[in-house]
Tab-separated table of C-alpha atoms in Angstrom:
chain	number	residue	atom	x	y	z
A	1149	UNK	CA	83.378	137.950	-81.181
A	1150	UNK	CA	84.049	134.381	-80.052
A	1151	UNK	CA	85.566	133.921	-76.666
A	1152	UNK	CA	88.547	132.019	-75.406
A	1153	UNK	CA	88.124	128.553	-73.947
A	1154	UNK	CA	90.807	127.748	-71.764
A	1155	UNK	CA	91.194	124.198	-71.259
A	1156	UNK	CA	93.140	124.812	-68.124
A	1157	UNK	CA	94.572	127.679	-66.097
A	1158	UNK	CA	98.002	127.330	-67.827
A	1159	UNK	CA	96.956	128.531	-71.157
A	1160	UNK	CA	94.937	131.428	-69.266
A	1161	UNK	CA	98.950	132.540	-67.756
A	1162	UNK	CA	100.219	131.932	-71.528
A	1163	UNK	CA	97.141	134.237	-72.965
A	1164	UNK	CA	96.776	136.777	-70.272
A	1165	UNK	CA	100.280	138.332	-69.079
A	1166	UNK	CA	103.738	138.248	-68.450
A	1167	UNK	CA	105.374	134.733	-68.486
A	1168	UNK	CA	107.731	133.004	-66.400
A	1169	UNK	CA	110.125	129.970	-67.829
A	1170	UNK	CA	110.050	126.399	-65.515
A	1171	UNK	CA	108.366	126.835	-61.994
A	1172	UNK	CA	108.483	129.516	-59.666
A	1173	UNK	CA	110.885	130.063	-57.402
A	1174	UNK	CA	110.976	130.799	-53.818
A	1175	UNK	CA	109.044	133.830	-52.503
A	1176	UNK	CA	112.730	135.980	-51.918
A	1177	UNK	CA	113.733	135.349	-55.294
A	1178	UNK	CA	110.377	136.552	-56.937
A	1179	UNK	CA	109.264	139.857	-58.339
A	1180	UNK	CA	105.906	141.161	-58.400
A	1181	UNK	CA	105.990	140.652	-61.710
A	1182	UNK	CA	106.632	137.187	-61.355
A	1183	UNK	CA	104.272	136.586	-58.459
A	1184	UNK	CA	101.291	138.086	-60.611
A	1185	UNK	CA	102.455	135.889	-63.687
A	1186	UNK	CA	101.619	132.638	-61.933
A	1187	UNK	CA	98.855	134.060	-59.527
A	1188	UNK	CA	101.437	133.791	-56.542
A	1189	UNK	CA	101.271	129.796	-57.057
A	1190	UNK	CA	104.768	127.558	-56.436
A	1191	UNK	CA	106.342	124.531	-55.428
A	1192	UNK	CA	108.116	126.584	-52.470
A	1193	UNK	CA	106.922	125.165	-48.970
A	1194	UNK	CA	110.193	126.914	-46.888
A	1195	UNK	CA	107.459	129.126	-45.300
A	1196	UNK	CA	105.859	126.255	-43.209
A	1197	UNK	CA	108.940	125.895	-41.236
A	1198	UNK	CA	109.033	123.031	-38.860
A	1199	UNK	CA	106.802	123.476	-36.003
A	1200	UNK	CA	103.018	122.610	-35.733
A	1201	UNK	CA	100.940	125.544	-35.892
A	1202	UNK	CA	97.212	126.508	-35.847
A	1203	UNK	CA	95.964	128.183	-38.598
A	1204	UNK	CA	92.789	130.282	-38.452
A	1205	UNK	CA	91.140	131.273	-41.649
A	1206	UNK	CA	88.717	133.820	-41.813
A	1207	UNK	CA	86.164	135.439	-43.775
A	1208	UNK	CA	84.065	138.754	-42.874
A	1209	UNK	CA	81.542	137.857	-45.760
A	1210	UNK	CA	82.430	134.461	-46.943
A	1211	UNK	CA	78.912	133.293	-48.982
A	1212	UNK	CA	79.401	134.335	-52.448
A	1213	UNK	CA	82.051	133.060	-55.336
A	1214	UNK	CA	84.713	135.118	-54.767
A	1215	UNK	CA	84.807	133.747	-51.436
A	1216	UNK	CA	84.745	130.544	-52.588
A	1217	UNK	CA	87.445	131.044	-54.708
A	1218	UNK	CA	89.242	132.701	-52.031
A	1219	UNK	CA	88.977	130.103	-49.390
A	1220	UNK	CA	90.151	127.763	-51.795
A	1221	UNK	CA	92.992	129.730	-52.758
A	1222	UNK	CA	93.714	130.047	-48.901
A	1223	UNK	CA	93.498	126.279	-47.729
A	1224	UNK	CA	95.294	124.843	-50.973
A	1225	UNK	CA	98.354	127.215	-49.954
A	1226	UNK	CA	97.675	126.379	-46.042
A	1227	UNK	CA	97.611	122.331	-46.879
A	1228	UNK	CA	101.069	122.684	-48.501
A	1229	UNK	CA	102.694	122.653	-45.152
A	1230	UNK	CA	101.623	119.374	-43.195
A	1231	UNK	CA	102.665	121.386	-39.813
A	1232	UNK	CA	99.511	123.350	-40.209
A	1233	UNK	CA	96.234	122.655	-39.281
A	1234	UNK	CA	93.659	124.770	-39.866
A	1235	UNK	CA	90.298	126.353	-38.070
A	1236	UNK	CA	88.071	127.895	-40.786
A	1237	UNK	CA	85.283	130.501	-39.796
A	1238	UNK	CA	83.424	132.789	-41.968
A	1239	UNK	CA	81.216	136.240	-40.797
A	1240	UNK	CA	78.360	136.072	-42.930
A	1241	UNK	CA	78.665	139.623	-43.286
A	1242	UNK	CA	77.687	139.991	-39.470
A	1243	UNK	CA	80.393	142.398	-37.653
A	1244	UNK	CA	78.793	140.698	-34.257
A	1245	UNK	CA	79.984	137.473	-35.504
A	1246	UNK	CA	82.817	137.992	-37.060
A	1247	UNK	CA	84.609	139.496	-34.064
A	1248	UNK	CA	83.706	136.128	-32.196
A	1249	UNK	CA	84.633	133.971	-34.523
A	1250	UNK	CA	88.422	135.798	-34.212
A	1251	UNK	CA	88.127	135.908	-30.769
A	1252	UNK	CA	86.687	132.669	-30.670
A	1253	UNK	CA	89.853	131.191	-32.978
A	1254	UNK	CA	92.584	133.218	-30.860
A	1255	UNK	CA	90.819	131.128	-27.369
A	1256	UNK	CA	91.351	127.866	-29.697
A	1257	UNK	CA	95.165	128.879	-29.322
A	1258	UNK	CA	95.679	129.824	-33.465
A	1259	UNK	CA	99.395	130.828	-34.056
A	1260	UNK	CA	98.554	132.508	-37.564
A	1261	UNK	CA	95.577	134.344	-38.381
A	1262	UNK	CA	94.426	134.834	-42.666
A	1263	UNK	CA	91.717	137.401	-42.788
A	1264	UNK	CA	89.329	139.024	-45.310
A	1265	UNK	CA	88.069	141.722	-42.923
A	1266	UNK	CA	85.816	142.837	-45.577
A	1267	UNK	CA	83.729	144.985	-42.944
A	1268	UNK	CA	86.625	147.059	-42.009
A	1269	UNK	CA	87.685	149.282	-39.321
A	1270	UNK	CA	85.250	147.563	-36.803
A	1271	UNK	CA	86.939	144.701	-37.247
A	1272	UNK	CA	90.301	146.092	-36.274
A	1273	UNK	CA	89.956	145.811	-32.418
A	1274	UNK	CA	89.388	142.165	-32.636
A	1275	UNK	CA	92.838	141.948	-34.874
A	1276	UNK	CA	94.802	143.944	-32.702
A	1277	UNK	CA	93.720	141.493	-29.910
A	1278	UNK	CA	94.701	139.395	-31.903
A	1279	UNK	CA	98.142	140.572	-32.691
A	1280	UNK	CA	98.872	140.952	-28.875
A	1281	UNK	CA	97.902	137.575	-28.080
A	1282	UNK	CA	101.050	136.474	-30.161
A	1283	UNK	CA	98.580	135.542	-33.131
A	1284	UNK	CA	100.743	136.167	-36.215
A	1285	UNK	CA	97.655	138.282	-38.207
A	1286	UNK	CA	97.907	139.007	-41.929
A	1287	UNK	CA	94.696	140.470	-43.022
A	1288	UNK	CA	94.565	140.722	-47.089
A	1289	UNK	CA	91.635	142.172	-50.062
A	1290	UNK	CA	90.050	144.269	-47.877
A	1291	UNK	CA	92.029	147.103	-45.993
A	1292	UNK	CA	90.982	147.214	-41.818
A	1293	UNK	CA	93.054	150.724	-41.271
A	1294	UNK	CA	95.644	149.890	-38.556
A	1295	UNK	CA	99.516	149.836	-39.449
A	1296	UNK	CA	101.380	147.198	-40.498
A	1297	UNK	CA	104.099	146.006	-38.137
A	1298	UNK	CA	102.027	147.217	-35.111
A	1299	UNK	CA	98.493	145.898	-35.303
A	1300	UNK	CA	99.126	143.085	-37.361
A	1301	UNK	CA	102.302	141.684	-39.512
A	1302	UNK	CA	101.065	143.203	-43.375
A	1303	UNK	CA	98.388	143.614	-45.481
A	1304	UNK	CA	98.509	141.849	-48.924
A	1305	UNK	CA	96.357	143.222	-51.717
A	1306	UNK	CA	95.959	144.751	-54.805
A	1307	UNK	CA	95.799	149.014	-55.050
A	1308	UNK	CA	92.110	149.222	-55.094
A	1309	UNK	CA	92.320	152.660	-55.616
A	1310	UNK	CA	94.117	152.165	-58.900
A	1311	UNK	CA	91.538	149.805	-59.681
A	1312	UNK	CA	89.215	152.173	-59.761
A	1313	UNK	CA	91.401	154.223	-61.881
A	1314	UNK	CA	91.540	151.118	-64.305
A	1315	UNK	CA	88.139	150.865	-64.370
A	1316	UNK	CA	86.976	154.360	-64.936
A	1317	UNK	CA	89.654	154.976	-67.933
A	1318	UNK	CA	88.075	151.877	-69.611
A	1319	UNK	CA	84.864	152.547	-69.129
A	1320	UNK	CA	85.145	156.217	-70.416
A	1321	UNK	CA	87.055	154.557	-73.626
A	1322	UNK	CA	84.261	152.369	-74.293
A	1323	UNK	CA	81.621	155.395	-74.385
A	1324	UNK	CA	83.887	157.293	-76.719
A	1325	UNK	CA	84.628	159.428	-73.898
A	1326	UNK	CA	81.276	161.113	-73.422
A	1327	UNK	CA	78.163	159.968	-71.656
A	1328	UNK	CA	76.614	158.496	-68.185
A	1329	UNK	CA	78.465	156.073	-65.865
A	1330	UNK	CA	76.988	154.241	-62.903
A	1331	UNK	CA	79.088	152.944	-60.378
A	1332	UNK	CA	77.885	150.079	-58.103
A	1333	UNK	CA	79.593	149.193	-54.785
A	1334	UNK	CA	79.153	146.566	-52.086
A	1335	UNK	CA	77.884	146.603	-48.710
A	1336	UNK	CA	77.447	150.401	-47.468
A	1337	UNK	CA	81.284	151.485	-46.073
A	1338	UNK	CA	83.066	148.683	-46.776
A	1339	UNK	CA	86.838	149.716	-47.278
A	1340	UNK	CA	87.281	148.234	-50.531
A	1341	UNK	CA	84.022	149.966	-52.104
A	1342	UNK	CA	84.801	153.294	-50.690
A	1343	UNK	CA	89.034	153.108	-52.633
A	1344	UNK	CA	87.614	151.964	-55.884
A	1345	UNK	CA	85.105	154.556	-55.726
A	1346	UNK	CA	88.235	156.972	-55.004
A	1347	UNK	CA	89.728	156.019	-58.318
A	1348	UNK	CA	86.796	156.250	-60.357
A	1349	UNK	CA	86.252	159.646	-59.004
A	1350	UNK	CA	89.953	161.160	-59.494
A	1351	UNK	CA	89.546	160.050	-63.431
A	1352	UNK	CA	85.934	160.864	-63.636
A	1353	UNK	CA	86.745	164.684	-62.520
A	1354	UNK	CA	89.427	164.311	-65.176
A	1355	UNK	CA	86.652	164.224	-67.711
A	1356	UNK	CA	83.982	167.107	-68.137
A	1357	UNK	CA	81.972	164.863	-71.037
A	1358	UNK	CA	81.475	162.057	-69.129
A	1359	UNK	CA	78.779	161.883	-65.823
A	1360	UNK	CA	79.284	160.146	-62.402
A	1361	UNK	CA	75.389	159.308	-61.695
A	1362	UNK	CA	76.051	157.669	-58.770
A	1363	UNK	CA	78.852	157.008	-56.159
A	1364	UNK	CA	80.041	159.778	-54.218
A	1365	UNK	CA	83.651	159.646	-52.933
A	1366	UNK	CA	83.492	162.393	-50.363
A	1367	UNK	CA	81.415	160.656	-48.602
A	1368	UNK	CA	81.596	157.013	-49.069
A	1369	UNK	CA	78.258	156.516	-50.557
A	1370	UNK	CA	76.832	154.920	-53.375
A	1371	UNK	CA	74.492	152.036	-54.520
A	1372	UNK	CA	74.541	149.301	-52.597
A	1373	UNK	CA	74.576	145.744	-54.063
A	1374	UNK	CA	76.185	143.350	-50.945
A	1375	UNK	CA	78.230	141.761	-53.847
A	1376	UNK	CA	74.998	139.603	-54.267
A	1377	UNK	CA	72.898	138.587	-57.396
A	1378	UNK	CA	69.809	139.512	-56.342
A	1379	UNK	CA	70.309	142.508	-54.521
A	1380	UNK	CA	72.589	143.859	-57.531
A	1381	UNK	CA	69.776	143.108	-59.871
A	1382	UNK	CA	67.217	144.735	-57.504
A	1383	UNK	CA	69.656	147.887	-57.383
A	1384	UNK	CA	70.343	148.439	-61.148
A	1385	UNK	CA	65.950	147.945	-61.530
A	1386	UNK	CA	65.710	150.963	-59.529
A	1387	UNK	CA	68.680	152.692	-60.821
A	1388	UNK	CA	67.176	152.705	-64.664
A	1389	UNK	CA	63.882	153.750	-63.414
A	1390	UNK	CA	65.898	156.712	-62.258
A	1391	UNK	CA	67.965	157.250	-65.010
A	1392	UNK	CA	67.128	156.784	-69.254
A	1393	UNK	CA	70.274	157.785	-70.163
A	1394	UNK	CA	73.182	155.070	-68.901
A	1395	UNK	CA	75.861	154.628	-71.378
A	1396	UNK	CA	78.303	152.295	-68.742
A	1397	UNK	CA	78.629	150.293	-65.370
A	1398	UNK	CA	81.514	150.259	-62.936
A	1399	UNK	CA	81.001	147.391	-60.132
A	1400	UNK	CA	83.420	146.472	-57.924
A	1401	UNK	CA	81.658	143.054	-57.716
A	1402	UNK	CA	82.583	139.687	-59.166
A	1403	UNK	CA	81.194	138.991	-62.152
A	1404	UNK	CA	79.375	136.073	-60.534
A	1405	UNK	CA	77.002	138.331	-58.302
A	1406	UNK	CA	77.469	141.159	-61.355
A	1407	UNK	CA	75.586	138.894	-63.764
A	1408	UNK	CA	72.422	140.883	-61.619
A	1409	UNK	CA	73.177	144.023	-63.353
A	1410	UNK	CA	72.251	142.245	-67.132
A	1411	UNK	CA	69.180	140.619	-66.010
A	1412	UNK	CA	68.293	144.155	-64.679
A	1413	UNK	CA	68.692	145.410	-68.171
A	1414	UNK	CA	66.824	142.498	-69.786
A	1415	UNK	CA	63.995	142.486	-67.589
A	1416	UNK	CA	63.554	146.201	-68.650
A	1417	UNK	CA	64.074	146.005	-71.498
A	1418	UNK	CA	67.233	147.800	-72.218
A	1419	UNK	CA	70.196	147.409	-74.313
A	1420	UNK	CA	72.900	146.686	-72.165
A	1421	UNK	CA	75.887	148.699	-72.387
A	1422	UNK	CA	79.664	148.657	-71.186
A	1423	UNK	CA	80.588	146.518	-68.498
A	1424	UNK	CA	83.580	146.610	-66.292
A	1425	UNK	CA	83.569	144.624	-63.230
A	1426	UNK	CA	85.223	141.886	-61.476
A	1427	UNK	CA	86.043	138.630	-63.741
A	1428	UNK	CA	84.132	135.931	-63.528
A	1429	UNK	CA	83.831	132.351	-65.573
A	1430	UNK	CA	79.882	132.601	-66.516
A	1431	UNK	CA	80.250	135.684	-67.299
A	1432	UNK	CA	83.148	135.115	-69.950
A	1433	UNK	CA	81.001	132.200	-71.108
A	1434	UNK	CA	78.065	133.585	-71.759
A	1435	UNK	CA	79.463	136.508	-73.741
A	1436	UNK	CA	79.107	135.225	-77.394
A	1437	UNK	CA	74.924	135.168	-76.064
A	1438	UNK	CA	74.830	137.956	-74.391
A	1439	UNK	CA	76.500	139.966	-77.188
A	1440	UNK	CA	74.446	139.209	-79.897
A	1441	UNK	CA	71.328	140.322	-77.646
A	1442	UNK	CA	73.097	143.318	-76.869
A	1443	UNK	CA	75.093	144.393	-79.812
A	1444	UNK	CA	76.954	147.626	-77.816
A	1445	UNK	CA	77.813	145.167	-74.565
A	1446	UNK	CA	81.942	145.176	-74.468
A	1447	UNK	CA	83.600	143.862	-71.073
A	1448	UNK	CA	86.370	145.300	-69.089
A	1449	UNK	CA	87.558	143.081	-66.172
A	1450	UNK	CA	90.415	142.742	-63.212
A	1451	UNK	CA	91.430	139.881	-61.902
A	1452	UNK	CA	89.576	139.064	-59.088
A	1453	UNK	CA	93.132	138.996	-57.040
A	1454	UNK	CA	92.005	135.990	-55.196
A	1455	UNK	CA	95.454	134.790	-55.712
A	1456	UNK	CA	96.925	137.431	-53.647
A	1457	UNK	CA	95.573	135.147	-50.523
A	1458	UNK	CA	98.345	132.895	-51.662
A	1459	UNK	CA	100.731	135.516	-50.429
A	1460	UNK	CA	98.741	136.034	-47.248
A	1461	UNK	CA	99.049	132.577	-46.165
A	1462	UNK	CA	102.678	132.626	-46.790
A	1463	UNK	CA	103.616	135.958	-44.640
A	1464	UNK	CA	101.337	134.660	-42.122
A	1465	UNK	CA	103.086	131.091	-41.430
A	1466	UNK	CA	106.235	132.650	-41.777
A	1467	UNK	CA	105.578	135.228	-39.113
A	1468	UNK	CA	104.434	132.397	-36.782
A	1469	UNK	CA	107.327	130.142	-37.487
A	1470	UNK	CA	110.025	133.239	-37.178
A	1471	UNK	CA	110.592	133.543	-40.681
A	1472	UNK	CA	111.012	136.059	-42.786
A	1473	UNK	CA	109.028	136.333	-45.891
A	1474	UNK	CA	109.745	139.089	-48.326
A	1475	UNK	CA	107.202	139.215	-51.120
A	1476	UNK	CA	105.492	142.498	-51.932
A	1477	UNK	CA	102.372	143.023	-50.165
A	1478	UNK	CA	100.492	145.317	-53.061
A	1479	UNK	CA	100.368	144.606	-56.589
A	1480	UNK	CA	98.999	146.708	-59.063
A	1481	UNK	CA	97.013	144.984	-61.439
A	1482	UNK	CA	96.397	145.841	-65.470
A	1483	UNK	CA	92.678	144.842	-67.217
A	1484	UNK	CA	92.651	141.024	-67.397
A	1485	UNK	CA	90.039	141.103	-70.197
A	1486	UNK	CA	89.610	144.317	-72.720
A	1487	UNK	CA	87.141	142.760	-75.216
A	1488	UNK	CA	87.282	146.311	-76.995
A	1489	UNK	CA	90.373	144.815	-78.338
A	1490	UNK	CA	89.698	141.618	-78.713
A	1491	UNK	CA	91.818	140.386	-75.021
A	1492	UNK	CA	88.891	137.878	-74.104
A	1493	UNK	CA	86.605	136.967	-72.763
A	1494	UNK	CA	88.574	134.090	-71.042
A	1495	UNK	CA	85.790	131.083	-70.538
A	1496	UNK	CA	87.352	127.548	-68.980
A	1497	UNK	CA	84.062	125.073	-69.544
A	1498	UNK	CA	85.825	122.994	-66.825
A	1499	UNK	CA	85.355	125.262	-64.032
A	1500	UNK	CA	82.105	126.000	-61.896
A	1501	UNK	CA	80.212	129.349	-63.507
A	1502	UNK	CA	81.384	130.933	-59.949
A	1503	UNK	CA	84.654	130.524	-60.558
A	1504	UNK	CA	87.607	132.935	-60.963
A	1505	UNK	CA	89.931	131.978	-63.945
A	1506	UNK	CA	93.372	134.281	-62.986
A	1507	UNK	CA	93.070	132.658	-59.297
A	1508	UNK	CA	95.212	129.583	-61.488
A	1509	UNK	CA	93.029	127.323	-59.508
A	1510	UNK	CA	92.222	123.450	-61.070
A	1511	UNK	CA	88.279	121.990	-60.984
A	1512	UNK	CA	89.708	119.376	-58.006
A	1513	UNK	CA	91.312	122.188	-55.934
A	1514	UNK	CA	87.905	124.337	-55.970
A	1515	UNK	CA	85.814	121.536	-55.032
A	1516	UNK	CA	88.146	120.086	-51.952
A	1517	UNK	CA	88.973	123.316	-50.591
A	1518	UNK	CA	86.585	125.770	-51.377
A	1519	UNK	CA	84.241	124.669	-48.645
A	1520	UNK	CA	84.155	127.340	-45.987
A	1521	UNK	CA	83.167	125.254	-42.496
């Protein structure tokens, strides 16, 4: 199967979904549909408002290409409003750190807060501090528990959980409904990890033939990767010492850091099977190759919903200027590539092999604001 090459990100929104006719409009005259059709990008800029504001910009885990994608995602919708400057931290994945660098941003006198609190509910104290020192907070793609309206303005996202269910019915399709499925997660009880693995389990118990080797919903566990390369390649090793029998692999990863779980397979010398995970550009790229290694290897991916930080950005200026912003907050996202039927893979030879193609971001925008401090 040969894969799409996508010039540029405009023929990916003309090959992948729903489209929209001329630009989008402002956020209050956009459906989700709409939103999701463009990756939440637009010409609007009535969210900045007037005022000069401080923007902080955070991530809880901030070193691997999703993040990268996401920051860029984040400061191209930020620079849009010259009002705004912005303060950029990232956490490293250290909860220690992460805390100070909100606390640290709130003493800087930020107005709006963006925020991938993707160690969750131990982050939450330092948002609601946040929140009552008059920081506008919208945290977004990985859920910190809280409410809404109280502990910070809204959450932006996609339904993880019906992720999960995405992933698991495409998986079990692609095994002809019977076999063994591994699921994969990132660092141990991370929030969006532990509602992917939710979905995955409600379809999985929906289906007798098919096996759940690993992941455990009841109590948040299953094999850790950190959303890393290495440490997903060292986890699959052990997993198919463990198991001879894997027919499919769920990872909530991008496909960047879930490239590990092939060269696990390789360096065993397995035939790699089923994939769904995140998307990712390499991994698009490189499926003509790794397909005719690997004759059973079919990919099922979401978007990586780096977009929705678009969205974030907006609520969160809006808040701090005293505007309203009315945009859904959760989107529910359908497979972005099926290549079971021949949607994809989506490969754009002018962006990085990190990159994530539905995030509708160009080569330029990447390189000038993907850089995290």
């Amino acid at each position: 199967m040969k894969h799409t090459k996508l010039k540029n990100t405009s023929a990916l929104v003309l090959a992948t979904a729903m489209t929209v006719t001329g630009l989008a409009q402002p956020a209050t005259a956009q459906s989700a549909s709409e939103i999701m059709a463009v990756s939440g990008k637009n010409d609007d800029t009535s969210f900045c408002g007037d005022a000069p504001i401080r923007l902080g910009i955070h991530d809880a885990f901030g070193i691997n290409g999703w993040s990268r994608t996401s920051m860029a995602i984040v400061r191209s919708e930020a620079a849009k409003c010259p009002n705004v400057e912005q303060i950029v931290r990232i956490g490293q994945g250290d909860l220690q750190k992460a805390n100070t660098d909100v606390n640290g941003m709130v003493a800087q006198g930020i107005d709006a807060l963006v925020i991938v609190p993707s160690l969750g509910q131990a982050q939450l104290p330092s948002l609601r501090n946040a929140t009552r020192a008059g920081v506008s907070v919208v945290p977004w793609a990985a859920f910190p528990g809280g409410e809404a309206g109280r502990d910070f303005v809204d959450f932006v996202d996609y339904d993880p959980v019906g992720a999960g269910r995405s992933y698991a019915e495409w998986a079990i399709k692609a095994i002809g409904g019977t076999g063994n499925v591994v699921f994969l997660g990132g660092p141990a009880g991370n929030p969006v990890t532990a509602s992917v693995l939710q979905g995955v389990q409600e379809v999985m118990d929906q289906n007798p033939d098919v096996t759940l080797l690993t992941g455990n919903a009841a109590d948040n566990s299953w094999p850790v990767t950190n959303w890393d390369t290495a440490k997903t390649q060292q986890t699959m090793v052990s997993l198919l010492s463990q198991h001879d029998n894997i027919d499919a692999i769920i990872n909530d990863a991008d496909g960047f850091s879930g490239v590990g779980v092939i060269r696990a397979f390789e360096s065993a010398g397995r035939q790699m099977v089923p994939y769904a995970v995140f998307e990712n550009n390499q991994l698009a790229c490189d499926f003509d190759t790794i397909k005719a290694a690997h004759p059973d290897f079919e990919l099922g991916t979401l978007s990586g919903r780096n977009w929705v930080g678009r969205i974030a950005v907006r609520k969160a200026i809006a808040a701090a200027q005293g505007l309203t912003n009315e945009e859904p907050s959760i989107y529910d996202l359908d497979m972005f590539e099926d290549t079971t039927i021949g949607q994809g893979p989506f490969c754009d030879e002018t962006m990085p092999p990190d990159a994530s193609i539905s995030a509708n971001l160009t080569a330029e925008e990447l390189e000038t604001f993907g850089k995290v401090e």
